[in-house]
Coordinates of C-alpha atoms and ligand atoms in Angstrom, one line a residue:
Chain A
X5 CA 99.2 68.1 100.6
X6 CA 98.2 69.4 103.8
X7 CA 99.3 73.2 103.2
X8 CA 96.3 75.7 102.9
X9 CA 98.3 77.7 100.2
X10 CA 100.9 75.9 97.2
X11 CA 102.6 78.4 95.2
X12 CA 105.0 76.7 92.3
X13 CA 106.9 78.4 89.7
X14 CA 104.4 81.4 89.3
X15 CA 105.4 84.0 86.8
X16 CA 104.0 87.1 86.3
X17 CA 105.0 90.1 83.5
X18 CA 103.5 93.7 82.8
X19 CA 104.5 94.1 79.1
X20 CA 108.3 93.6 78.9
X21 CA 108.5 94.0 82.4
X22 CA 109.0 90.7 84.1
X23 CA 107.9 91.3 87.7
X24 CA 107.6 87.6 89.3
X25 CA 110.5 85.0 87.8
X26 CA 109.1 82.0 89.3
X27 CA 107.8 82.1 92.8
X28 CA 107.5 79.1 95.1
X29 CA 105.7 79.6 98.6
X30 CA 104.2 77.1 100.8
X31 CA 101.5 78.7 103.7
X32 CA 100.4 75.9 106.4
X33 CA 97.4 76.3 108.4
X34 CA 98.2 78.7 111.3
X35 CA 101.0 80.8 109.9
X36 CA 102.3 84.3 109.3
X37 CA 104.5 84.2 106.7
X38 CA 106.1 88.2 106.1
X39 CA 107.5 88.7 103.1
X40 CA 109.6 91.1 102.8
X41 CA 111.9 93.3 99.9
X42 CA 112.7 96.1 98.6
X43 CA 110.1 98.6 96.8
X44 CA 109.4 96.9 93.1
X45 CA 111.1 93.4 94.1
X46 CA 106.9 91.7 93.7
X47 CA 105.1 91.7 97.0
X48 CA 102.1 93.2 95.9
X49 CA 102.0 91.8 92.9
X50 CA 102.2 88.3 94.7
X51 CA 99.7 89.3 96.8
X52 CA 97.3 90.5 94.1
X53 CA 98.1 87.2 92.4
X54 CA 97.1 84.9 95.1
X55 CA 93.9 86.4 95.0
X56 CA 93.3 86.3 91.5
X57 CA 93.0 90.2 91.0
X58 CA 95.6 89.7 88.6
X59 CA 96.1 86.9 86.3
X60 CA 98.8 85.3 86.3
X61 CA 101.1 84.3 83.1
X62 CA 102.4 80.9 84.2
X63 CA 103.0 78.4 87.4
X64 CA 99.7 77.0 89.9
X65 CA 98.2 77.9 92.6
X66 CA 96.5 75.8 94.9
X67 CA 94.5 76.8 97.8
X68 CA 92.4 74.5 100.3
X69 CA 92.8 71.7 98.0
X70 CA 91.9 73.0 94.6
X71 CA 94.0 74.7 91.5
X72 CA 92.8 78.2 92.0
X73 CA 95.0 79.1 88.5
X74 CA 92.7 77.0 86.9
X75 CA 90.9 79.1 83.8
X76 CA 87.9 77.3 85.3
X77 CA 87.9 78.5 88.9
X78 CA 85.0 80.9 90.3
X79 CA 87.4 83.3 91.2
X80 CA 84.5 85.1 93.7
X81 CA 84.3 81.7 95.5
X82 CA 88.0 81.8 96.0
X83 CA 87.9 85.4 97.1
X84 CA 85.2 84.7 100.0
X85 CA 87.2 82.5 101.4
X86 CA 90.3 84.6 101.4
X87 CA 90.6 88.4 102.8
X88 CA 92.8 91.3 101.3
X89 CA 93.8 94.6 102.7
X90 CA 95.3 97.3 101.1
X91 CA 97.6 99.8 102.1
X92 CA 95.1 102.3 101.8
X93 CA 91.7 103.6 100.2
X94 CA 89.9 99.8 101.6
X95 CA 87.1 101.7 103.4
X96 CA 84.3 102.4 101.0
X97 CA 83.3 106.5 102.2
X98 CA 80.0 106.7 101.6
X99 CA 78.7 103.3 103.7
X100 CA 79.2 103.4 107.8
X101 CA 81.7 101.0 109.0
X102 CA 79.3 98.9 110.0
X103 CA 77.9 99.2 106.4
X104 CA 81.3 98.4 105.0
X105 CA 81.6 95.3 107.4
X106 CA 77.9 93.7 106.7
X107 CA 78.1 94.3 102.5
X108 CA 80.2 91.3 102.0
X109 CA 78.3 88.6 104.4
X110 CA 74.9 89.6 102.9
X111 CA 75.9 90.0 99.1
X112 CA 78.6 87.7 99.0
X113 CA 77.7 84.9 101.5
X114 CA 73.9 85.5 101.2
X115 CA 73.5 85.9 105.1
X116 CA 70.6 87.5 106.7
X117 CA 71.4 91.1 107.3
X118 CA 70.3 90.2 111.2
X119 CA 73.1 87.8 110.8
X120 CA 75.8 89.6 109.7
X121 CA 75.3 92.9 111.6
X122 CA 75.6 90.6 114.5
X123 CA 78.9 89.2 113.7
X124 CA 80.1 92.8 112.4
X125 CA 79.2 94.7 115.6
X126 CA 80.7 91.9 118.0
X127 CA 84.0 91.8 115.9
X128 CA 84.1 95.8 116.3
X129 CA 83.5 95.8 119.7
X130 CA 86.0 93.2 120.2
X131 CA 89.0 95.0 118.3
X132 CA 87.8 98.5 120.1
X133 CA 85.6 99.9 116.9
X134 CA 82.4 99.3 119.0
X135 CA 81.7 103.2 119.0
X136 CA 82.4 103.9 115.6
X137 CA 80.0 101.1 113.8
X138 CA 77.6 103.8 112.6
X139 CA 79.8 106.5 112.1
X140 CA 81.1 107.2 108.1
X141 CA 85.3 106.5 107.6
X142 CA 86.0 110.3 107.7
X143 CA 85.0 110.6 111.2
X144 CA 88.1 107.8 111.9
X145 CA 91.6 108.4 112.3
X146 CA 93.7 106.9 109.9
X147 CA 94.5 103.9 112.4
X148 CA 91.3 103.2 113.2
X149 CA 90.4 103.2 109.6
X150 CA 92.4 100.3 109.1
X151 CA 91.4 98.5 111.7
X152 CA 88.2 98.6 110.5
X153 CA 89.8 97.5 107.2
X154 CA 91.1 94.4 108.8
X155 CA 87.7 94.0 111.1
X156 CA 85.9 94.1 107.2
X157 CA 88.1 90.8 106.1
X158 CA 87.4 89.0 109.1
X159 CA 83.9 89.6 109.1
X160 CA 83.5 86.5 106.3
X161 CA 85.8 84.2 108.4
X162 CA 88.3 83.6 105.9
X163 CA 90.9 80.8 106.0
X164 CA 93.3 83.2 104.7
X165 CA 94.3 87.1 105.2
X166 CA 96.4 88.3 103.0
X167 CA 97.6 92.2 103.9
X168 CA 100.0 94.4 101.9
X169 CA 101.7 97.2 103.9
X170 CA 98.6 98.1 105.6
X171 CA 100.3 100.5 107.8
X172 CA 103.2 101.9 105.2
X173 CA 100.5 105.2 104.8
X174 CA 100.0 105.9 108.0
X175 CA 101.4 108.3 110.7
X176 CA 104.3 106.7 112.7
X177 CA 102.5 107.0 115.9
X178 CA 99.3 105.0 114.7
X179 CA 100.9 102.1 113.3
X180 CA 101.2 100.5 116.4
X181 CA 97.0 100.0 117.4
X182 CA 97.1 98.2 114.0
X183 CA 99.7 96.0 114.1
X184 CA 98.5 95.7 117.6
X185 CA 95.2 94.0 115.8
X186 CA 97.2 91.9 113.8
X187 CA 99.3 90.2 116.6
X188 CA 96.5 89.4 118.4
X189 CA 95.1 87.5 115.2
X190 CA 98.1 86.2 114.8
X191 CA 97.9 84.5 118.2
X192 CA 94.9 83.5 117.6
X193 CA 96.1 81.2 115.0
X194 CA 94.3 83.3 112.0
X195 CA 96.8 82.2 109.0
X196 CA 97.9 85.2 107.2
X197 CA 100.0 86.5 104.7
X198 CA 101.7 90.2 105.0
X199 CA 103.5 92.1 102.5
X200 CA 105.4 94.9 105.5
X201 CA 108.3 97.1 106.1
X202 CA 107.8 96.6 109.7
X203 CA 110.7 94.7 110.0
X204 CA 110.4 94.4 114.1
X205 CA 106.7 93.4 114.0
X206 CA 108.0 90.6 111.2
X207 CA 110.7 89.6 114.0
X208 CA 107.8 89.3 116.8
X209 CA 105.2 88.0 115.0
X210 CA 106.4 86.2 111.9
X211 CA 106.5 82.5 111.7
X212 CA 108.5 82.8 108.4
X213 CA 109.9 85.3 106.9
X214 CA 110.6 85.1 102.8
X215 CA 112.8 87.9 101.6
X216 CA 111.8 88.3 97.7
X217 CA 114.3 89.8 95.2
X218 CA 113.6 90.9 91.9
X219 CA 111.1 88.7 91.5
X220 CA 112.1 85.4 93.1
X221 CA 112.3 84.0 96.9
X222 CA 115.5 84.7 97.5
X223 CA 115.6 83.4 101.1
X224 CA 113.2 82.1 103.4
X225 CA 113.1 81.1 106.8
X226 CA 112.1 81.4 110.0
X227 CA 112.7 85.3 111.4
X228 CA 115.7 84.7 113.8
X229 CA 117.2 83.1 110.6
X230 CA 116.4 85.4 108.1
X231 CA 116.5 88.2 110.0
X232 CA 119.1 87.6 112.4
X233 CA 121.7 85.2 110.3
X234 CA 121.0 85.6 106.9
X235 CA 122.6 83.4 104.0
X236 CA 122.0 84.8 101.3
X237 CA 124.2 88.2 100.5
X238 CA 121.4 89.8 99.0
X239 CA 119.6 89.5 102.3
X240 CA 122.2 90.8 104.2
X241 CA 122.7 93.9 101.6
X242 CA 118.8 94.4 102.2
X243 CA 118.8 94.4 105.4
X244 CA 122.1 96.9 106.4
X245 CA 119.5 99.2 104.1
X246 CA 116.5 98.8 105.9
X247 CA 117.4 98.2 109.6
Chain B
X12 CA 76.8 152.1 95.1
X13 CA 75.2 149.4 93.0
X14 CA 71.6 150.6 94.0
X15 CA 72.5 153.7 92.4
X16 CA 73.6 152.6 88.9
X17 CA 71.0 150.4 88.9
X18 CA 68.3 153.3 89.8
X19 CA 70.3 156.0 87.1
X20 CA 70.1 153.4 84.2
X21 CA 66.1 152.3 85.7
X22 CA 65.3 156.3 85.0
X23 CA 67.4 156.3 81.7
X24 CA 65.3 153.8 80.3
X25 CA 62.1 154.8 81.1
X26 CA 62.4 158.5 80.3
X27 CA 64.0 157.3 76.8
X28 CA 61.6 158.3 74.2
X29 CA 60.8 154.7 72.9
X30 CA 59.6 153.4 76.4
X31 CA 56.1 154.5 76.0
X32 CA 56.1 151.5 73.2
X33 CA 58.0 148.8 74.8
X34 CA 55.8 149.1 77.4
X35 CA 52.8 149.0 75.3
X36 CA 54.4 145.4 73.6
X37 CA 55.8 143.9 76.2
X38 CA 54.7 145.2 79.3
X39 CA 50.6 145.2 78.7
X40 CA 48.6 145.0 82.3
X41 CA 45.6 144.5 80.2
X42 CA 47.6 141.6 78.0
X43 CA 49.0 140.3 81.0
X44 CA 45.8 139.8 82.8
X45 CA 43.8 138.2 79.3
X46 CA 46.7 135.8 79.1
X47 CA 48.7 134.6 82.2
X48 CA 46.0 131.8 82.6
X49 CA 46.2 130.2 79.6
X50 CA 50.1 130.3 79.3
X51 CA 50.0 128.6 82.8
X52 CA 47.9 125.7 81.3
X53 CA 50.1 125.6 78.6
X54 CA 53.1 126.0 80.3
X55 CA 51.5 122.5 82.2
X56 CA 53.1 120.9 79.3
X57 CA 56.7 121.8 79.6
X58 CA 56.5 120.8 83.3
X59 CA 55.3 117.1 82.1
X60 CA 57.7 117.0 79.5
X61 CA 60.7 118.0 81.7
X62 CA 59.5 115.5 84.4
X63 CA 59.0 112.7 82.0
X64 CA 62.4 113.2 79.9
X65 CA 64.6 113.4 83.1
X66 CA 63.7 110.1 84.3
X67 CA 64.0 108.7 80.6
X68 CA 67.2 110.4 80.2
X69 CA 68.7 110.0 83.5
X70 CA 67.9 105.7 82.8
X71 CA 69.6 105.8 79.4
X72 CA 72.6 108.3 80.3
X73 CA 73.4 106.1 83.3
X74 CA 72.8 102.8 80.9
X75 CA 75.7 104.0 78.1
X76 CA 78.0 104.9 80.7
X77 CA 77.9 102.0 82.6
X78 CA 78.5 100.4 78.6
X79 CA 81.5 102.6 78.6
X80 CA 83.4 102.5 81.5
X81 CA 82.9 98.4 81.4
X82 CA 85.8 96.0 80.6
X83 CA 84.1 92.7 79.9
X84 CA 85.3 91.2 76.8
X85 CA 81.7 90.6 75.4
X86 CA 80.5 93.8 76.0
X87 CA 82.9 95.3 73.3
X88 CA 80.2 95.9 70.6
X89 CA 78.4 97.7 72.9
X90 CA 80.7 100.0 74.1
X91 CA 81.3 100.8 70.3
X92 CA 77.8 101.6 69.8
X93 CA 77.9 103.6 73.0
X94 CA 80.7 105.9 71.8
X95 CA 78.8 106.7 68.4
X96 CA 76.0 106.7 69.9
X97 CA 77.1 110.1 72.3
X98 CA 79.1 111.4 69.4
X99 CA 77.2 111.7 67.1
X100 CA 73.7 112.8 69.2
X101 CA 75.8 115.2 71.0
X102 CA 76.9 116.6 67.6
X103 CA 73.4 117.3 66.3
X104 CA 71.6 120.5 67.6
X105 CA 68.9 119.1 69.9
X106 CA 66.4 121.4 67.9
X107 CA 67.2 119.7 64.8
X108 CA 67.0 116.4 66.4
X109 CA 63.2 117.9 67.4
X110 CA 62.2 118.5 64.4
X111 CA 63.0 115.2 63.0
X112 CA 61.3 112.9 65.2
X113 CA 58.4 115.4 65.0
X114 CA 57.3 116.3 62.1
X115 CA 59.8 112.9 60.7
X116 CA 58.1 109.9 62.3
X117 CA 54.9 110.9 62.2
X118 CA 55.4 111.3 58.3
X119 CA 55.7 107.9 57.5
X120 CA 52.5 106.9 59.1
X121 CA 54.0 103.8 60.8
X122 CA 51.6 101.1 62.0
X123 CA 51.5 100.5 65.2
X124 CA 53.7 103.4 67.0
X125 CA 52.1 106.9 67.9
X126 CA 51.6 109.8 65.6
X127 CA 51.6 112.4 68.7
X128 CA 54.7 114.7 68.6
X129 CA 54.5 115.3 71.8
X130 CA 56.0 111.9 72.6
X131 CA 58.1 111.9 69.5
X132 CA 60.0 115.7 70.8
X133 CA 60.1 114.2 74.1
X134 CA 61.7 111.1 72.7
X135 CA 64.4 113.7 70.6
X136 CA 65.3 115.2 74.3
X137 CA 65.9 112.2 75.7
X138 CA 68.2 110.8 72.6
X139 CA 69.6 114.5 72.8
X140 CA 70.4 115.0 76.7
X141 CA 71.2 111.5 77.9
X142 CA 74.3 111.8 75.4
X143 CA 75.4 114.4 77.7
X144 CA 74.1 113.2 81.1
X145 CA 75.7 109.7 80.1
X146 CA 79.2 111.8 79.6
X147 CA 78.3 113.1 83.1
X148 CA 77.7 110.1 84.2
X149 CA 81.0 108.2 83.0
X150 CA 82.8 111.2 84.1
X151 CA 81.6 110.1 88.0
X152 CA 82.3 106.7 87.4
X153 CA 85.9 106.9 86.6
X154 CA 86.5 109.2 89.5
X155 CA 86.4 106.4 92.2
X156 CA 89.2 105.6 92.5
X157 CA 90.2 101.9 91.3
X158 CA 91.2 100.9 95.1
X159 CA 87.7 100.8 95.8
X160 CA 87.0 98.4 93.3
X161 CA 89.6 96.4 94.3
X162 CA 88.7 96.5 97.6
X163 CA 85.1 95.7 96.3
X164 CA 86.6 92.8 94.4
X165 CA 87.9 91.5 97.0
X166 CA 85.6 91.1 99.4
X167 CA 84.3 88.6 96.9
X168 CA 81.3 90.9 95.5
X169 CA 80.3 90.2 92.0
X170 CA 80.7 93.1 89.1
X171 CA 77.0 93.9 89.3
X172 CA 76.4 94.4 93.0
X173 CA 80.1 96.1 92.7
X174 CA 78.2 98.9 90.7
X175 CA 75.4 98.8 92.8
X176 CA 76.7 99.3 96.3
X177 CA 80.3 101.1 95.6
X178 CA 81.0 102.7 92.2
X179 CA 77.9 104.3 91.7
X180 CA 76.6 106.0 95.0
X181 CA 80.0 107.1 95.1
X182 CA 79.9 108.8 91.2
X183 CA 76.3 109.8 91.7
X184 CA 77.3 111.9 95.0
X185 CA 80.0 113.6 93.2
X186 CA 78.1 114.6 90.0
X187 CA 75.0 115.8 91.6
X188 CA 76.0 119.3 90.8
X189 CA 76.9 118.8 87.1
X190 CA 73.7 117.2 86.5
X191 CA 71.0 119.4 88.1
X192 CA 73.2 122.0 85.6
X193 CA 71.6 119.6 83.0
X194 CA 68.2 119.5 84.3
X195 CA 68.0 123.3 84.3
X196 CA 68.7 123.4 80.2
X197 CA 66.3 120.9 79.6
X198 CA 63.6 122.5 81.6
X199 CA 64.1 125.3 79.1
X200 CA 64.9 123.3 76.2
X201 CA 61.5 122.0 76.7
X202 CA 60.5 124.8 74.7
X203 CA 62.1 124.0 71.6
X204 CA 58.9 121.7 71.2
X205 CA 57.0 124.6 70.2
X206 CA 58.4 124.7 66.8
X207 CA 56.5 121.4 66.1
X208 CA 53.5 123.9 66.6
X209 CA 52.2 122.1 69.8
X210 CA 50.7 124.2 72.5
X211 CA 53.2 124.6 75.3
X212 CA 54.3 127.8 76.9
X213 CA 56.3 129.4 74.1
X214 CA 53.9 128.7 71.6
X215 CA 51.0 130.1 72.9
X216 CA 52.8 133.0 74.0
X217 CA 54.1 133.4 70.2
X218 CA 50.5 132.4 68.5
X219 CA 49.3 135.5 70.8
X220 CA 52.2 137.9 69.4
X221 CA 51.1 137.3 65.8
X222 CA 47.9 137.8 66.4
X223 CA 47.6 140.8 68.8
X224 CA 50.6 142.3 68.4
X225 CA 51.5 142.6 71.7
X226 CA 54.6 140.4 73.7
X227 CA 53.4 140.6 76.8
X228 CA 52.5 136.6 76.9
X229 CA 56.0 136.1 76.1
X230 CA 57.3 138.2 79.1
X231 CA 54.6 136.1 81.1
X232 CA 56.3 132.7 79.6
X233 CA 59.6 134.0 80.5
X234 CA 59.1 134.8 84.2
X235 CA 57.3 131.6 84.8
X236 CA 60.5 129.6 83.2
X237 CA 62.6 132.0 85.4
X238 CA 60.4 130.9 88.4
X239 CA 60.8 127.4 87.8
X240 CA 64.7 127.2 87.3
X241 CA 65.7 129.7 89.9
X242 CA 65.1 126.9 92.7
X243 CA 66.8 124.1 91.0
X244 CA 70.1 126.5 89.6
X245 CA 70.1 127.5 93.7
X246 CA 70.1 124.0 95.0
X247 CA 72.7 123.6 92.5
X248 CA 74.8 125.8 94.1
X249 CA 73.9 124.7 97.4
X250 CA 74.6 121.2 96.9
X251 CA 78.2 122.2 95.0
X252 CA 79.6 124.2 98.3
X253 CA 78.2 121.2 100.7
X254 CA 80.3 118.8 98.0
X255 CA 83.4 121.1 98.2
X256 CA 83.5 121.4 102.1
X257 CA 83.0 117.6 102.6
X258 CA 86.0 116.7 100.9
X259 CA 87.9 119.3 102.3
X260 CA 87.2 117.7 105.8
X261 CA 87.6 114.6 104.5
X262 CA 90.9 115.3 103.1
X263 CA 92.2 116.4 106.7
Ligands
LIG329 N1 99.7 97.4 86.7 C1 101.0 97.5 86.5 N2 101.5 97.7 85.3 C2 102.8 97.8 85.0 N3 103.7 97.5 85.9 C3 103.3 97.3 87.2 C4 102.0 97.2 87.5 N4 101.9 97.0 88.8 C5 103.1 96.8 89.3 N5 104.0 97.0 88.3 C6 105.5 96.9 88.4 O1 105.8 95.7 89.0 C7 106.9 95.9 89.9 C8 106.6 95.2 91.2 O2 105.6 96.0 91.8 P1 105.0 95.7 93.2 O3 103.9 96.7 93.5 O4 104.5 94.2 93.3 O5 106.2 95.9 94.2 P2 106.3 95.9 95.8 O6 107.3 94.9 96.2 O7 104.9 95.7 96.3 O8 106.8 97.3 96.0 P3 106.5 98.4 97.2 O9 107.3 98.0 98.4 O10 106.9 99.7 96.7 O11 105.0 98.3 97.5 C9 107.2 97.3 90.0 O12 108.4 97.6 89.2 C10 106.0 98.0 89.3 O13 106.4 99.1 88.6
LIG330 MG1 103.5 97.1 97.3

C-alpha cells in the first residue's frame, strides 16, 4: 500500500447515463499519469471524482492511506491536500492574483496572512508572475491566467495536482508557457494527475499514460507503449483520430 | 430646437386663463416661505426612515436569498418559507402592508412590544422591500458562474467562507445598479407612512392643504424628494455604464 492514490472499480452515473463503468487507477508518489480519450469517454468526471466534487455511486478511493469514499470523510481535509485546475473560469475576478493565491492558506490552512503572502509572492516570482501579484485577472493574458491557476494549487503544497485540460481554452500560441509550468513541476517530482489533449506534452512528460474509453481504462501504460505501440484497437482507432 | 418648444408651451401655460389660480395654490411665495421649514423638519423623518429600513432590508433580502440559492439538505424548510415568504409580501401592496402593522399592531395593545407606528411602518417597508431586494439579491448570486464555486471548493474552502470571499462580492458588484433602483423607491415610498397620520413630509404638507387651502407645501415636499433622489438615480446610472464597460474589457 505504498501508492498515494488507489482507485478500484469506481462507478459513476448521471441519471441513466452511465459515465464511469468501473475505473481502476493506481498514482505512486512522483508521477504524471495523462489520461487521455475522447470528448465524453470520463476524464473529467474522474477527476471531479477523485476530489470528491462529485459523489461517486460505487467502488473506493483511497488517498495517503485513508478511504476518501468513506460517507465519513471531511471531504475539505481531503481537498487541502489535493489541488484542482480547471480548464477555465479558476481565477476568482474580483480578488488580485495574489489575493486569489493567499485565500486558501489563510482560510483553509489557518496560516498567518504574513505567512502565506510570503509563500504566494515567492511561488509567483518563481514561475514568472512576480509582476502581476497585485494586478486583477483581467489585466492577464489568458496563459498567464492559468499559470496563476496552477501557482494558486501549489500555494497549499498539495501531495496531489490534479489538472483537467487546463490549456484546451486557450489560444494555440499560449499553451506552451503553461505546459512549460507544468514540466518543470513535473521534474520536480510534484505528483500530478492531467486530464489533456496535448498528446506530445503526454509523450514528454507523462510517466503513464491511461487511455479511458467509454467509461473504463482501456489501456494503460507507459507513453512510448501507449502512445507509440498500442494494444488495444480502440487505442489505435483513437489515436489515427487525434494524432 | 428643444429650447423653443419648451419656451412656446412655458408662455402657453402661463398666459392660459387658469394660471393666475394655480399659481395662487400651488405656487404661493408667501406659503412657501411660512412653510419650507417645517416640511424640512418633517421631512427629517423620511430621511431616518429610509436610512434605517435600507440597512434592515438590505440584511434580510440578502438573508432569504442566501436561504434560496442554498442546497444543503437541512435547510429545505427554510428555503420553503423563503419562497412564500417573497411571494406572497411581494404580492401585497406595500401601502396595505403599512397600514396593517400601523394602525394593526398597535390595536391589540401587546405587552411588551412598542405601540409607535413609526417603527411598526418601518417594520412594513422592510417585510415589503427586502422581498424584492432578496429577488435582487438571488438574481446576483446565481450569476457567478458555478466554475467559481468549484474552483472555491476546491481549494478546500468551507460553504460559508465560499459565500464570503467569492460568490457574494462577485453578485453584490453586479447588482449594484438594480439595487440603488430600489433604494430610490423606497426613499419615496417612505411617504406612504403618512397615511398612519404621522408627521413626515407628505403629511404636513397635506394637513397644510386642508387647512389653508393652498398646495404650495406640497410642491415644497416634492422638490425636496426630487432633491434627494436625483443624486442617488445619477450614481445609478454612473455605476451601470462603469459595470457595462468593465465587462466589455474584461470580455476581450
Ligand atoms: N453534471 C452532469 N450531468 C449529466 N451528465 C453529465 C454531467 N457531467 C458530465 N456528464 C456526461 O458525462 C459524460 C462524460 O463527461 P466528461 O466531462 O467526464 O467527459 P470528458 O472525457 O472530460 O470529455 P471532454 O474531453 O469533452 O472534456 C459526458 O457524456 C457528459 O455529457
Ligand atoms: Mg473534460
Amino acid at each position: 500500500m505504498s501508492a498515494l492514490l488507489s482507485v478500484r472499480d469506481l462507478r459513476k452515473s448521471y441519471g441513466d447515463r452511465v459515465v464511469l463503468e468501473g475505473i481502476d487507477l493506481d498514482v505512486e508518489p512522483g508521477e504524471v499519469v495523462c489520461l487521455i480519450g475522447a470528448s465524453g469517454s470520463g476524464k473529467s468526471t474522474l477527476l471531479r471524482c477523485l476530489n470528491l466534487l462529485e459523489q461517486t455511486d460505487d467502488g473506493t478511493i483511497t488517498f495517503e492511506g485513508s478511504e476518501i469514499t468513506d460517507p465519513r470523510t471531511d471531504e475539505r481535509a481531503v481537498r487541502r491536500r489535493m489541488g484542482m485546475v480547471f480548464q477555465a473560469y479558476n481565477l476568482f475576478p474580483h480578488l488580485t492574483v495574489l489575493q486569489n493565491c493567499v485565500l486558501a492558506p489563510r482560510f483553509a490552512h489557518r496560516r498567518s496572512r504574513r505567512e502565506a503572502e510570503a509563500r504566494a509572492r515567492d511561488l509567483l516570482g518563481r514561475f514568472g508572475l512576480g509582476d502581476f501579484a497585485d494586478v486583477h485577472p483581467d489585466r492577464l493574458s489568458g496563459g498567464q491566467q492559468q499559470r496563476a491557476a496552477v501557482v494558486r494549487a501549489l500555494c497549499t503544497s498539495p501531495s496531489l495536482l490534479l489538472l483537467d485540460e487546463v490549456t484546451a481554452a486557450l489560444d494555440p500560441e499560449l499553451v506552451g508557457e503553461v505546459l512549460g509550468i507544468l514540466r518543470e513541476l513535473a521534474a520536480e517530482g510534484t505528483t500530478m494527475v492531467l486530464a489533456t489533449h496535448e498528446m506530445s506534452f503526454a509523450r514528454d512528460v507523462a510517466t503513464r499514460v491511461v487511455f479511458l474509453d467509454a467509461g473504463r481504462v482501456c489501456e494503460e501504460g507507459p507513453p512510448s507503449q501507449v502512445l507509440g505501440a498500442p494494444l488495444q484497437e480502440r487505442t489505435r482507432a483513437f489515436l489515427a483520430r487525434v494524432l | 430646437m428643444t429650447v423653443v418648444v419648451l419656451g412656446l408651451l412655458l408662455v402657453g401655460l402661463v398666459s392660459s386663463p387658469g394660471w393666475e389660480r394655480v399659481k395662487e395654490y400651488f405656487f404661493s411665495p408667501e406659503a412657501a416661505r411660512e412653510s419650507w421649514r417645517a416640511v424640512l423638519e418633517a421631512m427629517w423623518l423620511n430621511v431616518r426612515l429610509f436610512v434605517v429600513c435600507e440597512i434592515g432590508i438590505l440584511v434580510l433580502g440578502l438573508l432569504i436569498a442566501v436561504a434560496r440559492t442554498t442546497r444543503s439538505a437541512w435547510l429545505a424548510p427554510v428555503r420553503v418559507v423563503a419562497v412564500v415568504y417573497t411571494d406572497v409580501v411581494r404580492g401585497i401592496p406595500t401601502i396595505l402592508l403599512i397600514t396593517m402593522f400601523g394602525f394593526g399592531i398597535p390595536a391589540l395593545q401587546l405587552q411588551g412590544i412598542t405601540n409607535d407606528r413609526v417603527v411598526w411602518a418601518g417594520v412594513a417597508l422592510v417585510v415589503s422591500y427586502s422581498a424584492y431586494v432578496s429577488e435582487v439579491f438571488r438574481a446576483g448570486l446565481e450569476s457567478v458562474h458555478p466554475s467559481q464555486v468549484a474552483s472555491a471548493r476546491a481549494l478546500g474552502l468551507s460553504e460559508g467562507r465560499i459565500l464570503r470571499h467569492v460568490v457574494v462580492p462577485q453578485a453584490v458588484r453586479r447588482i449594484v445598479p438594480p439595487l440603488l433602483n430600489d433604494f430610490v423607491s423606497l426613499q419615496k415610498d417612505t411617504a406612504l407612512v403618512s397615511v398612519l397620520g404621522v408627521l413626515d413630509g407628505v403629511f404636513w404638507a397635506t394637513n397644510y392643504a386642508n387647512f389653508n387651502f393652498n398646495y404650495t407645501p406640497m410642491v415644497v415636499v416634492a422638490l425636496y424628494f426630487v432633491v434627494l433622489t436625483v443624486p442617488l438615480a445619477r450614481l445609478t446610472d454612473h455605476l451601470q455604464k462603469r459595470l457595462v464597460e468593465r465587462e466589455r474589457a474584461g470580455a476581450r
